[in-house]
Coordinates of C-alpha atoms in Angstrom, one line a residue:
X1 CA 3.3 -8.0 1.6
X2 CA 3.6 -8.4 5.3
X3 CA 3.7 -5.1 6.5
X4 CA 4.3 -3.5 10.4
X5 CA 2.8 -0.2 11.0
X6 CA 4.2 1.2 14.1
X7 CA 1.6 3.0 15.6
X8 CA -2.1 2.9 13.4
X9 CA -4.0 4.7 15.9
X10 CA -3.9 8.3 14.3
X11 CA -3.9 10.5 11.5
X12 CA -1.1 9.3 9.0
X13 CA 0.0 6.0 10.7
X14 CA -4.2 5.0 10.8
X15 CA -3.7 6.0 7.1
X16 CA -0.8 4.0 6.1
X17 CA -2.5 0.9 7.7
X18 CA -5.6 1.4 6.3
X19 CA -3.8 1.9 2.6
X20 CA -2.3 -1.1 2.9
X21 CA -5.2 -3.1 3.8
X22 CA -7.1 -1.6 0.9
X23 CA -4.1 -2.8 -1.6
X24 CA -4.9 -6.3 0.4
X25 CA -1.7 -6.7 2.2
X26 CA -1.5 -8.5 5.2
X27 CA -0.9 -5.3 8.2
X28 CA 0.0 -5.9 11.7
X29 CA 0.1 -2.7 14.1
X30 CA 1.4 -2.5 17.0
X31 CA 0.5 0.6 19.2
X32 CA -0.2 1.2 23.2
X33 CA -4.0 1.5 22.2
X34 CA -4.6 4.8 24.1
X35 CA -4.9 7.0 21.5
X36 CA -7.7 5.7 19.0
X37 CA -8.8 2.3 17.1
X38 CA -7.0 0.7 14.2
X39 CA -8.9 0.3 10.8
X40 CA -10.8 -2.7 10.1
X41 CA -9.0 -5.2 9.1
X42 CA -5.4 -5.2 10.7
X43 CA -4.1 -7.2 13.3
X44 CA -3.4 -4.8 16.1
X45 CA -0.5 -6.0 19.0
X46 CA -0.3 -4.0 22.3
X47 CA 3.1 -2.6 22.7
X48 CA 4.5 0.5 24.8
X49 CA 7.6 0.9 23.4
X50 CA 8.8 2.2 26.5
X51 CA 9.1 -1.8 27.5
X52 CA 10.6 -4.4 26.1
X53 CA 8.8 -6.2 22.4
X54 CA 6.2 -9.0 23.2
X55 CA 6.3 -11.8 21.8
X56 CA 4.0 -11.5 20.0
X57 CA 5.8 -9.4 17.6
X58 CA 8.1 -12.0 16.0
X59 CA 5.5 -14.5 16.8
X60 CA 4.8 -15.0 13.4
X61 CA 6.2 -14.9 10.0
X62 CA 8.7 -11.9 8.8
X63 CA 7.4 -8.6 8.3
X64 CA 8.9 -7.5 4.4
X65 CA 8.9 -3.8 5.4
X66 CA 8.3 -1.9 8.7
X67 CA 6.8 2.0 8.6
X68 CA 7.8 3.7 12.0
X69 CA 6.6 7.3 13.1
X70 CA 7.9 7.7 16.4
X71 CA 9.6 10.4 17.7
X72 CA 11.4 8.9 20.6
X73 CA 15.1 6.9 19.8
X74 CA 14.5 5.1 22.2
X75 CA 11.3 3.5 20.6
X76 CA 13.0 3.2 17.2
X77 CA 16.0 1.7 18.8
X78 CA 14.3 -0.5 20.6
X79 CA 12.2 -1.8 17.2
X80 CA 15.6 -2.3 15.4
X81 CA 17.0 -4.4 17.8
X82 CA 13.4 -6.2 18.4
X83 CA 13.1 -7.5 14.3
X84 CA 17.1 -7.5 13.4
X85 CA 16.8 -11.5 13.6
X86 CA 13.4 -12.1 13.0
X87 CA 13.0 -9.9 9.9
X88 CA 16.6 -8.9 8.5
X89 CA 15.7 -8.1 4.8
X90 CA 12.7 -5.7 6.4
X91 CA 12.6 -2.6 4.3
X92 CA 12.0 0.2 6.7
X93 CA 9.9 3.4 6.1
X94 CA 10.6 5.8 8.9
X95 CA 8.7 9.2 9.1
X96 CA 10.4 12.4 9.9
X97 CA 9.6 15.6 9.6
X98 CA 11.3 19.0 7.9
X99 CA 11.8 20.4 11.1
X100 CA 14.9 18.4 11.2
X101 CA 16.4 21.1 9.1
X102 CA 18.2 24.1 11.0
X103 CA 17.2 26.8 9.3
X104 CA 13.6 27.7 8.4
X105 CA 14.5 30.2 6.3
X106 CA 16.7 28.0 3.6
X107 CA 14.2 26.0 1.5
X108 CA 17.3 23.7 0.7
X109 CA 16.2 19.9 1.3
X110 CA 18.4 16.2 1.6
X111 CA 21.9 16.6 1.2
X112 CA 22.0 20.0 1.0
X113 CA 20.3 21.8 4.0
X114 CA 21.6 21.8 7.2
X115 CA 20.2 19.2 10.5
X116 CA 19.8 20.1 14.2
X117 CA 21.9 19.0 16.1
X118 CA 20.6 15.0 17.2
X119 CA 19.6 14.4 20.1
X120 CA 19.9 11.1 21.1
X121 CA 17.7 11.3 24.6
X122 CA 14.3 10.8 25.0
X123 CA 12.8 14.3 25.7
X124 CA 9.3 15.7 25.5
X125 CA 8.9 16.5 21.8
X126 CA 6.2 19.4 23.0
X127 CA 8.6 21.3 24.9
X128 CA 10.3 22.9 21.7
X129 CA 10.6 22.2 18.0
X130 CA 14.4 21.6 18.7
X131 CA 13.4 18.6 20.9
X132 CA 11.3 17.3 18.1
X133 CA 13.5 18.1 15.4
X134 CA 16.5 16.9 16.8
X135 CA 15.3 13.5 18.2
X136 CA 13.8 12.7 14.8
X137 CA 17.4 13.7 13.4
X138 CA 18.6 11.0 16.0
X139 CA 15.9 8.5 15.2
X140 CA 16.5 9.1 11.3
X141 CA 20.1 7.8 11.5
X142 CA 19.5 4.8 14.0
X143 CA 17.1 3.6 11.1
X144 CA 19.8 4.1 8.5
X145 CA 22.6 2.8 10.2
X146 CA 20.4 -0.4 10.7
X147 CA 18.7 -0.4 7.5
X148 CA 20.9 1.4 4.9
X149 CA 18.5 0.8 2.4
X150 CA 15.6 2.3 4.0
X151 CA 13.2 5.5 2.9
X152 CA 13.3 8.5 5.7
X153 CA 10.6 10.7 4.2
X154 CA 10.2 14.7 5.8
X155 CA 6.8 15.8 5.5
X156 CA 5.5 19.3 5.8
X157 CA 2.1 20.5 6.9
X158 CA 0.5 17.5 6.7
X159 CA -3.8 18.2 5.9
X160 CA -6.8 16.5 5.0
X161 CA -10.0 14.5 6.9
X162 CA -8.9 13.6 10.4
X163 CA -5.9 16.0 10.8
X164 CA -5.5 16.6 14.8
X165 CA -3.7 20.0 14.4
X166 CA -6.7 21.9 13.1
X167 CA -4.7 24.2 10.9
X168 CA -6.0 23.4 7.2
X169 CA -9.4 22.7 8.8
X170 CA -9.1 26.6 10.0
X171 CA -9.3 27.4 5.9
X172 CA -11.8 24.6 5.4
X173 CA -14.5 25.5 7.5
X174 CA -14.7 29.0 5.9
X175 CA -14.4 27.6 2.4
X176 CA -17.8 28.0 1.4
X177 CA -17.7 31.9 2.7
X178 CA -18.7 34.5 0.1
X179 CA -17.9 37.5 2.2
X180 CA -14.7 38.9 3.4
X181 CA -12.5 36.8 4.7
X182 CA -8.4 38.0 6.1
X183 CA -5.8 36.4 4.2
X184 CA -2.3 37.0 5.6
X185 CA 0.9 37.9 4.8
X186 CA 1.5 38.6 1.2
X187 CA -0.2 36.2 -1.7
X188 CA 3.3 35.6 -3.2
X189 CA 4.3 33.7 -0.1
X190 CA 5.3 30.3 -0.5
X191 CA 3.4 27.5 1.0
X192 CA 2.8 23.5 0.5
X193 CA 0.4 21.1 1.9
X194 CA 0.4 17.3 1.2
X195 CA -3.2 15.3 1.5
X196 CA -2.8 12.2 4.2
X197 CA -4.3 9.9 2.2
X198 CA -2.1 11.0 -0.6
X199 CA 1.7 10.8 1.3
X200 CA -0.1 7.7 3.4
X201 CA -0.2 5.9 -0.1
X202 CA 2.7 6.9 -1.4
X203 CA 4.2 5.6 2.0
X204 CA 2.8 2.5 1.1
X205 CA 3.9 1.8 -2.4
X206 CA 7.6 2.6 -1.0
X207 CA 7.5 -0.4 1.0
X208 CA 5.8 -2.1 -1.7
X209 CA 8.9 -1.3 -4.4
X210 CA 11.5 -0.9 -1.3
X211 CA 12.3 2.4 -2.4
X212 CA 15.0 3.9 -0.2
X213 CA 16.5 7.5 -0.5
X214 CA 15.6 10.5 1.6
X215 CA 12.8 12.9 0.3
X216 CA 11.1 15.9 1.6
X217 CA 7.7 14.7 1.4
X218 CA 5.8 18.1 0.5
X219 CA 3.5 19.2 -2.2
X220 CA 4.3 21.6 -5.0
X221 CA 5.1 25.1 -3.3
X222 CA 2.7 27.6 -4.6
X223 CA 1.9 31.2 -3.6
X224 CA -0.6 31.4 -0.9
X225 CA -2.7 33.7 -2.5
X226 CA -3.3 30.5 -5.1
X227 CA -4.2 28.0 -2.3
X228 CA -6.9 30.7 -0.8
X229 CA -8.2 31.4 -4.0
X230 CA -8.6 27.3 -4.3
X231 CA -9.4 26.7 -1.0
X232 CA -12.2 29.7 -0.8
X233 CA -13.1 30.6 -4.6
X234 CA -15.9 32.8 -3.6
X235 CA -14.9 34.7 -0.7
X236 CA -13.1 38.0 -0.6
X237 CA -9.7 37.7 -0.1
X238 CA -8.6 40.7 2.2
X239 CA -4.6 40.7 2.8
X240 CA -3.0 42.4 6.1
X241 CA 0.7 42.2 5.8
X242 CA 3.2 41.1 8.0
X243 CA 3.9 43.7 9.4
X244 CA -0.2 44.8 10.5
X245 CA -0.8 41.3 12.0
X246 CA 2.2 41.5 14.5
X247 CA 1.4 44.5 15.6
X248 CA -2.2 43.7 16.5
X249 CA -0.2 40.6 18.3
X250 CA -1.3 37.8 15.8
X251 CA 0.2 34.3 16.2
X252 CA 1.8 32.5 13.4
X253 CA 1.3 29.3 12.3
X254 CA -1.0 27.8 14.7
X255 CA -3.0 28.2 18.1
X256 CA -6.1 30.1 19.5
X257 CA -4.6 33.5 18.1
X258 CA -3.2 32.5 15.0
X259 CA -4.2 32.5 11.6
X260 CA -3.4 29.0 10.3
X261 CA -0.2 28.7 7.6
X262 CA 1.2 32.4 8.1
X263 CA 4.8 32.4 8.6
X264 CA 6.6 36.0 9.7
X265 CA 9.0 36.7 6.7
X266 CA 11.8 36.2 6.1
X267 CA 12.6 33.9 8.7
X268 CA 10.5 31.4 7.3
X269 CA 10.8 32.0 3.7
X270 CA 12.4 28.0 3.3
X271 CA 9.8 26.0 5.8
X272 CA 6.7 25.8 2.9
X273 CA 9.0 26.2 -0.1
X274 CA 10.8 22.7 0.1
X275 CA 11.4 21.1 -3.4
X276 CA 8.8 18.4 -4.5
X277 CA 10.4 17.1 -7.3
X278 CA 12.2 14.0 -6.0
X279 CA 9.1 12.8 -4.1
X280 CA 6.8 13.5 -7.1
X281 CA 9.9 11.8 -9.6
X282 CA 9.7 8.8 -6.7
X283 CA 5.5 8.3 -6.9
X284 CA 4.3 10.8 -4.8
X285 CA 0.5 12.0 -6.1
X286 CA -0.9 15.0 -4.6
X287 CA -4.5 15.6 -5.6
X288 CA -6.2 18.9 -6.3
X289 CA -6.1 21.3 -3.2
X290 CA -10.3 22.4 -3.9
X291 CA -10.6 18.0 -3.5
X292 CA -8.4 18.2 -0.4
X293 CA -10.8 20.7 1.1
X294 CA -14.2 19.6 0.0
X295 CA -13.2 16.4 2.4
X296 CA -11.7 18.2 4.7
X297 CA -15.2 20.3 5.4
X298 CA -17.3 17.6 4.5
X299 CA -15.1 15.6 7.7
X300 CA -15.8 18.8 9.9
X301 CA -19.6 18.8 9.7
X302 CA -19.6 14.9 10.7
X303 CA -17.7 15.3 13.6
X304 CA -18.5 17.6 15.8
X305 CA -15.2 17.1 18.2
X306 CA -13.2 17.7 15.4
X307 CA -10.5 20.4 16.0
X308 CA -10.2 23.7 14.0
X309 CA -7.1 25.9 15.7
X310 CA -7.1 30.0 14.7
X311 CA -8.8 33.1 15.5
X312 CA -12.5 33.9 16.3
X313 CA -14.8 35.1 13.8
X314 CA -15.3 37.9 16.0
X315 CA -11.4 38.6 16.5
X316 CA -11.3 38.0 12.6
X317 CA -14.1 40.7 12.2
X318 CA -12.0 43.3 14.6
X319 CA -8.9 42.6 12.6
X320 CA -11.1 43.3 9.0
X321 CA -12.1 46.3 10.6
X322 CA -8.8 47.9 11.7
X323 CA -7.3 46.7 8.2
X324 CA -10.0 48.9 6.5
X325 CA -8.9 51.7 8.9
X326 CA -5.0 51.3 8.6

């Protein structure tokens, strides 16, 4: 297979790519080239899809399927219109996310939860999650309305080696504690993860098979108390509710005052609790969560610039202290 990454510079794209050269297809990326190296063994075309395609692009023979993680319509429009005559029967896998869905608190997934509203205009996908969400709703149907054959796939909280957000690695690094450690919310909480090397080769073997449909690509929901247990077997779980950790003015979700995957309730009893079963009924392979952290920590102590987002251990320890006093 002749396969186009569109991007291969970072986290799951530099996945994909490097997949699919494992599985000894022949992978061309094409990136800006600002933002990190391609694995060994691709071909690797400069592009800013801000300007037009090289030449380069179509230079050669056709691609048989094209994986896209932009954000921007622009770029995905402008990657349609670059390979509709030089690869027409490309089968396309674009990555979205699940915060195209409008309301975080319904877990309900493809067909049956509701979409942002698109937006169709390039805007800085930082600003808010209703940029993001709603541009990747806009570059979701450009792709199907192109390709109506092709795979959009949602993830969640993407996790494992590498990850640039820092939140999983904020569990990780403290997976080998044996003391106290705060645990938020309530362990009956609902929460996925999905391994990168995992959804990146499932990502693959849709192009591979030219799998279409759209699938929320997310892990098996299970109570959060289970993943802390797996993620920190020998540490003592101590749980401050919801209620405690906004008062003393704790973030959710992510940042230098949150604690990593705690969601206030019940506004965001449907974001972690998405249903798995078509991904896992269409190939998707999830590996043990105690695995997904082993590699995650061992990925932490090699590299020192590695980013871990949350609290201090000292702000931990003052938040330990006030639960014992509440």
């Amino acid at each position: 297979m002749r396969l186009l990454v569109l991007g291969g510079t970072q986290f799951l794209s530099r996945a994909v790519a490097a997949d699919a050269v494992l599985r000894g297809h022949d992978v061309v990326c094409a990136n800006r080239g600002r933002s990190g190296a391609t694995p060994p063994g691709v071909t690797t075309l400069r592009w800013d899809r801000a300007e037009p395609a090289p030449e380069e692009l179509t230079a050669g023979g056709s691609y048989d399927a094209v994986v896209d993680v932009s954000r921007m319509p622009s770029h995905v429009r402008r990657a349609l219109v670059a390979l509709d005559g030089h690869s027409p029967d490309a089968h396309w896998v674009f990555v979205s996310t699940i915060s195209v869905y409008a309301d975080d608190a319904d877990p309900a997934g493809p067909g049956e939860g509701r979409l942002k509203e698109a937006i169709a205009e390039d805007l800085d996908p930082m600003a808010s999650v209703e940029n993001y969400g709603g541009m990747k709703v806009a570059c979701e149907r450009l792709v199907l309305d192109a390709v109506p054959g092709a795979a959009i796939v949602r993830p969640g909280l993407i996790v494992g080696p590498g990850d640039p957000s820092g939140r999983f690695a904020y569990w990780a690094r403290r997976s080998a504690s044996t003391g106290e450690v705060l645990a938020p919310g309530d362990p009956d909480d609902p929460v996925q993860v999905i391994d990168v090397r995992d959804l990146a080769a499932w990502i693959v073997a849709l192009a591979e098979q030219q799998t279409g449909g759209t699938y929320d690509a997310v892990g098996p929901a299970l109570p959060i108390g289970d993943l802390l247990a797996a993620c920190l077997p020998d540490a003592e779980l101590v749980w401050a509710g919801h209620a405690f950790l906004e008062s003393e003015g704790v973030e959710p979700w992510s940042g230098p005052d949150s604690i990593p995957l705690w969601l206030p309730r019940p506004a965001y009893d449907g974001m972690l609790a998405h249903d798995a079963a078509p991904a896992l009924a269409a190939g998707l392979e999830p590996r043990p969560l105690d695995v997904t952290t082993r590699d995650t920590r061992a990925w932490l102590e090699a590299d020192p610039a590695a980013r871990i987002t949350g609290i201090t251990t000292e702000r931990e320890a003052d938040l330990l202290a006030r639960r014992r006093a509440d």
